[in-house]
């Protein structure tokens, strides 16, 4: 029998909200199997009203809850199993969080690159890209995916891979939310028993020159290294840097140029299993992380872009700028191999603020012309312009063809709808 939680039921308070928003759905259905997901979908379609699909509930777009509708919450589907020890294949449920995944893979010396937050769910991140701290060494999360199980709008449970429903498999890796509910993902994990992990804190009085130098340093680093920088408007910055391997001398050499970028307020480097890099875990959601986010990709953090980003940081109260490295192994994959097509850029930059969206949009309009593409998982709002930035014309065209066949009624229109 389906587990359906309604207002007034004891667990309702724990399941109504997500990380970035509050909600008041009429029903939260918690399936335990793909057959139950299909049943939940049928029920939701028969009932009518808004529908939300939730895995970890950490979506920046806040679309995993609603008011008065149905939420299909995959939190109970969170197993992490090793399918084939010889081939390092693992099967992961969408409701698992990336911290749990990393912990489960650790005894086998394996890792799947995810994002920087352990609290983020497998379903949301694994269907869009997965820009993580093993990215330049091992690629995006979706680049490790070899198969997925998905419930489509007609209620069918399908296993998709390079040979079976290849179009759907292509779409799942970049635009999964548009084509169905992913109920399991098979990944070929990387052998990464330990990583060297550096955390640096800087005093940054002038963000623009810091960003330009940061960009050049990242691009000159060996591809074992991936670095994320977080700049606040108060003159401080933090860096998370991972060297994907346990050669501490090589890691030290790779880390060294970063320490010269600005006066250091703190520094720490440790050799740890990958799961120690991920912060955040499973915890109650109550809309604790509200705010607005805009992002884009860039090939280089050149002077014009760095200056625009520096101006934005100075003009938005309480803003934070996040600069995540991509490139390396991410760009070894052809742009048309997955529905995530951004394979020539070296950085993703995201700005977040609690200031009104009108202020953010105004400031972002000055930055956007210097950017090249967009990651839908770092956008808190949707617009046709953002859709076009996320999916270049050939990708969007192919996605729409697939969408027409697999979801003609546009059931899955919640998150960056391509139709
Ligand atoms: C603190 C924080 C840090 C982050 N850091 C990174 C990072 O470093 N790198 C990175 O790549 N991303 C990062 N993200 C973005 C993250 O990848 C997205 O927000 C992602 O959607 C969250 O996944 P979730 O399962 O928790 O989300 P949910 O809120 O559960 O879902 C988000 C949306 O994804 C879709 N969806 C969810 N599950 C499924 C499914 N099983 N099948 C089909 N569609 C589904 C639905 O449309 C849903 O509305 C971060 C987000 C946060 C909040």
Coordinates of C-alpha atoms and ligand atoms in Angstrom, one line a residue:
X1 CA 0.0 0.0 0.0
X2 CA 1.3 3.5 -0.8
X3 CA 2.6 5.5 2.1
X4 CA 0.6 8.8 1.7
X5 CA 1.2 11.6 4.2
X6 CA -1.5 14.3 4.4
X7 CA -1.9 17.5 6.4
X8 CA -2.7 16.5 10.0
X9 CA -0.7 13.2 9.8
X10 CA 2.1 13.1 12.4
X11 CA 5.0 13.1 9.9
X12 CA 3.6 15.9 7.7
X13 CA 5.7 18.7 9.2
X14 CA 8.8 16.7 8.4
X15 CA 7.9 16.2 4.7
X16 CA 6.1 19.3 3.6
X17 CA 9.0 21.6 3.0
X18 CA 12.3 21.6 1.1
X19 CA 15.7 23.1 1.8
X20 CA 15.0 26.3 -0.1
X21 CA 11.3 26.8 0.4
X22 CA 8.3 26.1 2.5
X23 CA 5.2 24.2 1.1
X24 CA 1.8 22.9 2.0
X25 CA 1.1 20.0 -0.4
X26 CA -2.2 18.1 -0.1
X27 CA -0.3 14.8 -0.2
X28 CA 3.2 13.6 0.0
X29 CA 3.6 10.1 -1.4
X30 CA 6.7 8.1 -0.3
X31 CA 7.1 5.1 -2.7
X32 CA 9.6 2.3 -1.9
X33 CA 9.8 0.7 -5.3
X34 CA 9.6 1.8 -8.9
X35 CA 6.2 0.0 -9.2
X36 CA 5.0 2.2 -6.3
X37 CA 6.4 5.3 -8.1
X38 CA 4.3 4.4 -11.2
X39 CA 1.3 3.9 -8.9
X40 CA 1.9 7.2 -7.2
X41 CA 2.2 8.9 -10.6
X42 CA -1.1 7.4 -11.7
X43 CA -2.8 8.6 -8.5
X44 CA -1.3 12.1 -8.8
X45 CA -2.5 12.4 -12.5
X46 CA -6.0 11.1 -11.6
X47 CA -6.2 13.6 -8.7
X48 CA -5.0 16.6 -10.8
X49 CA -3.4 19.7 -9.4
X50 CA 0.3 20.5 -9.0
X51 CA 2.8 17.7 -9.0
X52 CA 6.3 17.8 -7.6
X53 CA 9.1 15.2 -7.7
X54 CA 11.5 15.2 -4.8
X55 CA 14.7 13.3 -4.2
X56 CA 17.0 15.1 -1.7
X57 CA 14.8 18.2 -1.5
X58 CA 17.9 20.4 -2.0
X59 CA 16.8 21.8 -5.4
X60 CA 17.8 25.5 -5.8
X61 CA 14.7 25.9 -8.0
X62 CA 12.5 25.0 -5.0
X63 CA 10.2 22.9 -7.3
X64 CA 10.2 19.8 -5.1
X65 CA 7.3 21.0 -3.0
X66 CA 4.0 22.9 -3.8
X67 CA 0.8 24.2 -2.3
X68 CA -2.2 22.0 -2.5
X69 CA -0.8 19.4 -4.9
X70 CA 1.0 16.0 -4.7
X71 CA 4.7 15.5 -4.0
X72 CA 6.3 12.2 -5.0
X73 CA 9.1 12.0 -2.5
X74 CA 11.8 9.3 -3.2
X75 CA 13.5 9.6 0.2
X76 CA 12.8 5.9 1.0
X77 CA 14.6 4.8 -2.2
X78 CA 18.1 5.5 -1.1
X79 CA 20.1 2.2 -1.3
X80 CA 23.7 2.2 -2.5
X81 CA 24.8 -1.3 -3.8
X82 CA 27.8 -2.6 -5.6
X83 CA 26.5 -4.4 -8.6
X84 CA 29.6 -5.7 -10.2
X85 CA 32.8 -5.6 -8.1
X86 CA 35.0 -6.5 -11.1
X87 CA 33.7 -3.4 -13.0
X88 CA 33.1 -1.0 -10.1
X89 CA 29.5 -0.7 -11.0
X90 CA 27.2 0.7 -8.3
X91 CA 23.4 1.2 -8.2
X92 CA 22.1 4.2 -6.3
X93 CA 18.6 5.2 -5.3
X94 CA 17.6 8.8 -6.1
X95 CA 16.7 9.5 -2.5
X96 CA 20.2 8.9 -1.2
X97 CA 22.2 12.0 -0.3
X98 CA 25.7 12.4 -1.7
X99 CA 27.3 12.2 1.7
X100 CA 25.7 8.8 2.3
X101 CA 26.8 7.7 -1.2
X102 CA 30.4 8.7 -0.6
X103 CA 30.4 7.0 2.8
X104 CA 29.0 3.8 1.4
X105 CA 31.5 3.7 -1.5
X106 CA 34.5 4.4 0.8
X107 CA 35.1 0.8 2.0
X108 CA 35.5 -0.3 -1.7
X109 CA 38.0 2.6 -2.4
X110 CA 35.4 4.0 -4.9
X111 CA 33.9 7.5 -5.4
X112 CA 31.4 9.1 -7.8
X113 CA 32.1 12.8 -8.2
X114 CA 29.1 14.8 -6.9
X115 CA 28.8 18.4 -5.8
X116 CA 30.3 20.2 -2.8
X117 CA 27.3 19.5 -0.5
X118 CA 26.7 16.1 1.1
X119 CA 23.1 17.0 1.8
X120 CA 22.2 17.3 -1.9
X121 CA 20.1 14.4 -3.3
X122 CA 21.2 11.9 -6.0
X123 CA 18.0 12.4 -8.1
X124 CA 18.2 16.2 -8.7
X125 CA 22.0 16.4 -9.2
X126 CA 22.3 13.2 -11.1
X127 CA 19.8 14.2 -13.7
X128 CA 21.3 17.6 -14.5
X129 CA 25.2 17.3 -14.4
X130 CA 26.9 17.2 -11.0
X131 CA 29.7 19.7 -10.9
X132 CA 32.0 18.4 -8.2
X133 CA 35.4 18.4 -6.6
X134 CA 36.6 15.4 -8.6
X135 CA 35.3 17.0 -11.8
X136 CA 38.6 17.9 -13.6
X137 CA 40.0 14.5 -12.8
X138 CA 36.9 12.3 -13.3
X139 CA 34.2 14.3 -15.1
X140 CA 30.6 15.2 -14.1
X141 CA 28.4 12.8 -12.1
X142 CA 26.4 12.1 -15.3
X143 CA 29.6 11.1 -17.1
X144 CA 29.8 8.1 -14.8
X145 CA 26.2 7.0 -15.4
X146 CA 25.9 3.8 -17.5
X147 CA 22.1 3.1 -17.0
X148 CA 19.0 4.5 -15.3
X149 CA 15.6 3.2 -14.4
X150 CA 12.9 5.7 -15.1
X151 CA 9.1 5.8 -14.8
X152 CA 7.7 7.7 -17.7
X153 CA 4.5 9.7 -18.0
X154 CA 2.6 6.6 -19.2
X155 CA 3.5 4.8 -16.0
X156 CA 6.0 2.4 -17.7
X157 CA 9.1 1.5 -15.8
X158 CA 12.0 1.5 -18.3
X159 CA 15.6 0.7 -18.0
X160 CA 17.6 3.0 -20.3
X161 CA 21.2 2.8 -21.4
X162 CA 23.3 3.2 -24.5
X163 CA 21.5 0.3 -26.2
X164 CA 18.0 0.5 -24.7
X165 CA 16.0 3.7 -25.2
X166 CA 19.3 5.6 -26.0
X167 CA 17.4 8.8 -26.6
X168 CA 15.9 8.7 -23.2
X169 CA 19.2 7.8 -21.7
X170 CA 20.8 10.8 -23.4
X171 CA 18.0 13.1 -22.1
X172 CA 18.2 11.8 -18.5
X173 CA 21.8 12.9 -18.4
X174 CA 21.2 16.7 -18.3
X175 CA 17.4 17.1 -18.5
X176 CA 16.1 14.2 -16.5
X177 CA 13.3 16.1 -14.8
X178 CA 11.7 16.7 -18.2
X179 CA 11.3 13.0 -19.2
X180 CA 10.2 11.1 -16.1
X181 CA 11.0 10.1 -12.6
X182 CA 14.4 8.4 -12.3
X183 CA 14.1 5.6 -9.7
X184 CA 17.7 4.2 -9.9
X185 CA 21.0 5.1 -11.4
X186 CA 23.9 2.8 -12.3
X187 CA 27.3 4.5 -12.1
X188 CA 30.8 3.2 -13.0
X189 CA 32.6 4.6 -10.0
X190 CA 36.2 5.8 -10.0
X191 CA 38.9 4.3 -7.9
X192 CA 39.7 7.1 -5.6
X193 CA 40.6 5.7 -2.1
X194 CA 41.9 9.0 -0.8
X195 CA 42.2 12.6 -1.9
X196 CA 44.4 15.5 -0.8
X197 CA 42.0 18.2 0.4
X198 CA 43.1 21.8 1.0
X199 CA 40.9 24.5 2.6
X200 CA 42.2 28.1 2.3
X201 CA 40.8 31.4 3.6
X202 CA 41.8 34.6 2.0
X203 CA 41.6 38.3 2.7
X204 CA 40.4 39.7 -0.7
X205 CA 40.2 43.4 -0.9
X206 CA 39.9 43.6 -4.6
X207 CA 37.8 40.7 -6.0
X208 CA 38.5 41.4 -9.7
X209 CA 42.3 40.8 -9.8
X210 CA 41.8 37.9 -7.3
X211 CA 39.3 36.2 -9.7
X212 CA 41.5 36.7 -12.7
X213 CA 44.5 35.2 -11.0
X214 CA 42.4 32.4 -9.5
X215 CA 41.1 31.5 -13.0
X216 CA 44.6 31.4 -14.5
X217 CA 45.9 29.3 -11.6
X218 CA 43.1 26.8 -11.9
X219 CA 43.6 26.5 -15.7
X220 CA 47.4 25.9 -15.2
X221 CA 46.8 23.3 -12.5
X222 CA 47.1 19.6 -13.3
X223 CA 43.8 18.0 -14.1
X224 CA 43.9 15.9 -10.8
X225 CA 43.1 19.2 -9.2
X226 CA 39.7 20.8 -8.9
X227 CA 39.1 24.0 -7.0
X228 CA 36.0 25.9 -5.9
X229 CA 36.1 29.5 -4.6
X230 CA 33.5 31.2 -2.5
X231 CA 33.7 35.0 -2.2
X232 CA 31.6 37.1 0.2
X233 CA 31.0 40.8 -0.2
X234 CA 32.9 41.5 3.1
X235 CA 36.3 40.9 1.6
X236 CA 36.8 37.3 2.6
X237 CA 37.1 34.3 0.4
X238 CA 37.3 30.5 1.0
X239 CA 38.7 27.9 -1.3
X240 CA 38.1 24.2 -1.4
X241 CA 40.7 22.3 -3.4
X242 CA 40.9 18.6 -4.1
X243 CA 43.8 16.7 -5.6
X244 CA 42.3 13.4 -6.7
X245 CA 45.0 11.0 -5.5
X246 CA 47.2 10.3 -2.6
X247 CA 50.6 11.5 -4.0
X248 CA 51.1 14.2 -1.3
X249 CA 54.1 15.7 -2.9
X250 CA 52.3 16.2 -6.2
X251 CA 49.3 17.6 -4.3
X252 CA 51.5 20.0 -2.4
X253 CA 53.1 21.2 -5.7
X254 CA 49.6 21.7 -7.2
X255 CA 48.2 23.5 -4.1
X256 CA 51.2 25.9 -3.7
X257 CA 50.3 28.5 -6.3
X258 CA 46.9 29.0 -4.7
X259 CA 48.4 30.1 -1.4
X260 CA 50.1 33.1 -3.2
X261 CA 46.9 34.5 -4.6
X262 CA 46.0 36.8 -1.7
X263 CA 46.9 37.2 2.0
X264 CA 46.0 34.0 3.8
X265 CA 43.8 34.0 6.9
X266 CA 43.9 30.2 7.3
X267 CA 45.1 27.1 5.5
X268 CA 44.8 23.4 6.1
X269 CA 45.6 20.4 3.9
X270 CA 44.7 16.8 4.7
X271 CA 44.7 13.4 3.1
X272 CA 41.2 11.9 3.5
X273 CA 38.7 9.6 1.9
X274 CA 36.4 11.5 -0.5
X275 CA 33.5 11.5 1.9
X276 CA 35.4 13.7 4.3
X277 CA 35.3 16.5 1.6
X278 CA 31.5 16.6 1.5
X279 CA 29.8 18.9 4.1
X280 CA 26.1 18.6 5.0
X281 CA 23.9 15.6 5.6
X282 CA 20.3 14.4 5.8
X283 CA 18.4 16.7 8.1
X284 CA 15.0 18.3 8.5
X285 CA 13.9 20.8 5.9
X286 CA 12.1 24.0 6.7
X287 CA 13.0 26.3 3.9
X288 CA 16.2 27.3 5.8
X289 CA 18.2 28.3 2.7
X290 CA 16.0 30.8 0.8
X291 CA 17.6 33.2 -1.6
X292 CA 18.0 33.9 -5.2
X293 CA 20.7 32.4 -7.5
X294 CA 21.9 33.1 -11.0
X295 CA 24.7 31.4 -12.8
X296 CA 26.6 30.9 -16.0
X297 CA 29.6 29.1 -17.5
X298 CA 32.8 30.8 -18.7
X299 CA 35.7 29.6 -20.7
X300 CA 38.2 31.9 -18.9
X301 CA 38.0 34.2 -15.9
X302 CA 39.5 36.9 -18.0
X303 CA 39.8 40.6 -17.0
X304 CA 36.4 41.8 -18.4
X305 CA 34.4 39.0 -16.7
X306 CA 36.4 39.3 -13.4
X307 CA 35.7 43.0 -13.3
X308 CA 32.0 42.5 -14.0
X309 CA 31.8 39.9 -11.2
X310 CA 33.8 42.2 -8.8
X311 CA 31.3 45.0 -9.5
X312 CA 28.3 42.6 -8.9
X313 CA 29.8 41.5 -5.6
X314 CA 30.3 45.1 -4.5
X315 CA 26.8 46.2 -5.5
X316 CA 24.6 43.5 -4.0
X317 CA 24.1 43.5 -0.3
X318 CA 25.2 40.2 1.3
X319 CA 26.0 38.6 -2.0
X320 CA 28.1 35.5 -2.4
X321 CA 29.9 34.5 -5.5
X322 CA 30.8 30.8 -6.1
X323 CA 33.3 29.9 -8.8
X324 CA 33.5 26.1 -9.6
X325 CA 36.1 24.7 -11.9
X326 CA 34.9 22.4 -14.7
X327 CA 37.2 21.6 -17.7
X328 CA 39.6 18.7 -17.6
X329 CA 37.8 15.4 -17.9
X330 CA 34.4 17.2 -18.1
X331 CA 35.5 18.5 -21.5
X332 CA 36.7 15.1 -22.8
X333 CA 33.1 14.3 -23.4
X334 CA 31.6 15.5 -26.7
X335 CA 29.0 18.3 -26.4
X336 CA 26.3 16.1 -28.0
X337 CA 27.0 13.0 -25.9
X338 CA 24.5 14.0 -23.2
X339 CA 21.8 16.6 -22.7
X340 CA 24.3 18.6 -20.7
X341 CA 26.2 20.3 -23.6
X342 CA 28.6 22.7 -21.9
X343 CA 31.9 20.9 -22.6
X344 CA 34.4 23.7 -23.5
X345 CA 34.1 26.0 -20.6
X346 CA 36.5 25.9 -17.6
X347 CA 34.3 27.6 -14.9
X348 CA 30.8 27.9 -13.5
X349 CA 30.1 31.1 -11.7
X350 CA 27.0 31.6 -9.5
X351 CA 25.8 34.6 -7.6
X352 CA 23.5 34.3 -4.6
X353 CA 21.8 36.9 -2.5
X354 CA 18.8 37.5 -0.2
X355 CA 18.4 40.9 -1.8
X356 CA 15.2 41.3 -4.0
X357 CA 15.4 39.4 -7.3
X358 CA 15.0 42.7 -9.2
X359 CA 18.4 43.8 -7.8
X360 CA 20.0 40.5 -8.6
X361 CA 18.6 40.5 -12.1
X362 CA 19.8 44.0 -12.7
X363 CA 23.3 43.2 -11.5
X364 CA 23.4 39.9 -13.4
X365 CA 22.4 41.5 -16.7
X366 CA 25.8 43.2 -16.7
X367 CA 27.6 39.9 -16.1
X368 CA 25.5 37.6 -18.4
X369 CA 27.0 38.9 -21.8
X370 CA 30.4 37.8 -20.6
X371 CA 29.2 34.2 -19.9
X372 CA 28.7 31.2 -22.1
X373 CA 25.9 28.8 -21.1
X374 CA 24.1 28.1 -17.9
X375 CA 23.6 25.2 -15.4
X376 CA 20.0 24.7 -14.6
X377 CA 20.7 23.3 -11.2
X378 CA 22.1 26.7 -10.0
X379 CA 19.1 28.8 -11.1
X380 CA 16.4 29.8 -8.6
X381 CA 14.0 31.0 -11.3
X382 CA 13.1 30.0 -14.8
X383 CA 12.8 32.1 -18.0
X384 CA 12.8 31.3 -21.7
X385 CA 16.2 33.1 -21.9
X386 CA 17.6 30.9 -19.2
X387 CA 16.3 27.8 -21.0
X388 CA 18.1 28.9 -24.2
X389 CA 21.3 29.5 -22.2
X390 CA 21.0 26.0 -20.5
X391 CA 20.4 24.1 -23.7
X392 CA 22.1 25.2 -27.0
X393 CA 19.8 24.9 -30.1
X394 CA 20.7 21.3 -31.2
X395 CA 20.3 20.0 -27.6
X396 CA 17.0 21.8 -27.1
X397 CA 15.7 20.6 -30.5
X398 CA 16.6 16.9 -29.7
X399 CA 15.1 17.3 -26.2
X400 CA 11.9 18.6 -27.6
X401 CA 11.6 15.7 -30.0
X402 CA 12.1 13.2 -27.2
X403 CA 9.7 15.1 -24.9
X404 CA 7.0 15.0 -27.6
X405 CA 7.2 11.2 -27.8
X406 CA 7.7 10.3 -24.1
X407 CA 5.6 13.0 -22.4
X408 CA 3.1 14.4 -24.9
X409 CA 0.9 15.8 -22.1
X410 CA 3.8 17.6 -20.5
X411 CA 3.3 16.0 -17.1
X412 CA 6.9 16.7 -16.2
X413 CA 7.0 20.5 -16.6
X414 CA 8.1 21.5 -13.1
X415 CA 11.8 22.2 -13.5
X416 CA 13.2 23.9 -16.6
X417 CA 10.4 22.7 -18.9
X418 CA 11.7 22.3 -22.4
X419 CA 8.2 22.0 -24.1
Ligands
LIG1 C1 23.8 23.8 -0.6 C2 23.8 23.3 -2.1 C3 25.0 23.1 -2.7 C4 25.1 22.7 -4.0 N1 26.3 22.4 -4.6 C5 26.3 21.9 -5.9 C6 27.5 21.5 -6.5 O1 28.6 21.7 -6.0 N2 27.4 21.0 -7.7 C7 26.2 20.7 -8.4 O2 26.3 20.2 -9.5 N3 25.1 21.1 -7.9 C8 25.1 21.7 -6.6 N4 23.9 22.1 -6.1 C9 22.7 22.0 -6.9 C10 22.0 20.7 -6.9 O3 22.6 19.8 -7.8 C11 20.5 20.9 -7.2 O4 19.9 21.8 -6.4 C12 19.8 19.5 -7.3 O5 18.6 19.7 -8.0 C13 19.5 19.0 -5.9 O6 19.1 17.7 -5.9 P1 18.0 17.1 -4.9 O7 17.7 15.7 -5.3 O8 18.4 17.4 -3.5 O9 16.8 18.1 -5.3 P2 15.2 18.0 -5.2 O10 14.8 19.3 -4.6 O11 14.7 16.8 -4.6 O12 14.8 18.0 -6.7 C14 15.1 19.1 -7.5 C15 14.4 19.0 -8.9 O13 15.0 17.9 -9.6 C16 14.1 17.1 -10.2 N5 14.2 15.7 -9.7 C17 14.5 15.4 -8.4 N6 14.5 14.0 -8.3 C18 14.3 13.5 -9.6 C19 14.2 12.2 -10.1 N7 14.4 11.2 -9.3 N8 13.9 12.1 -11.4 C20 13.7 13.1 -12.2 N9 13.8 14.4 -11.7 C21 14.1 14.6 -10.4 C22 12.7 17.7 -10.0 O14 12.3 18.5 -11.0 C23 12.9 18.5 -8.7 O15 12.1 19.6 -8.7 C24 23.8 22.5 -4.7 C25 22.6 22.8 -4.1 C26 22.6 23.2 -2.8 C27 21.3 23.5 -2.1

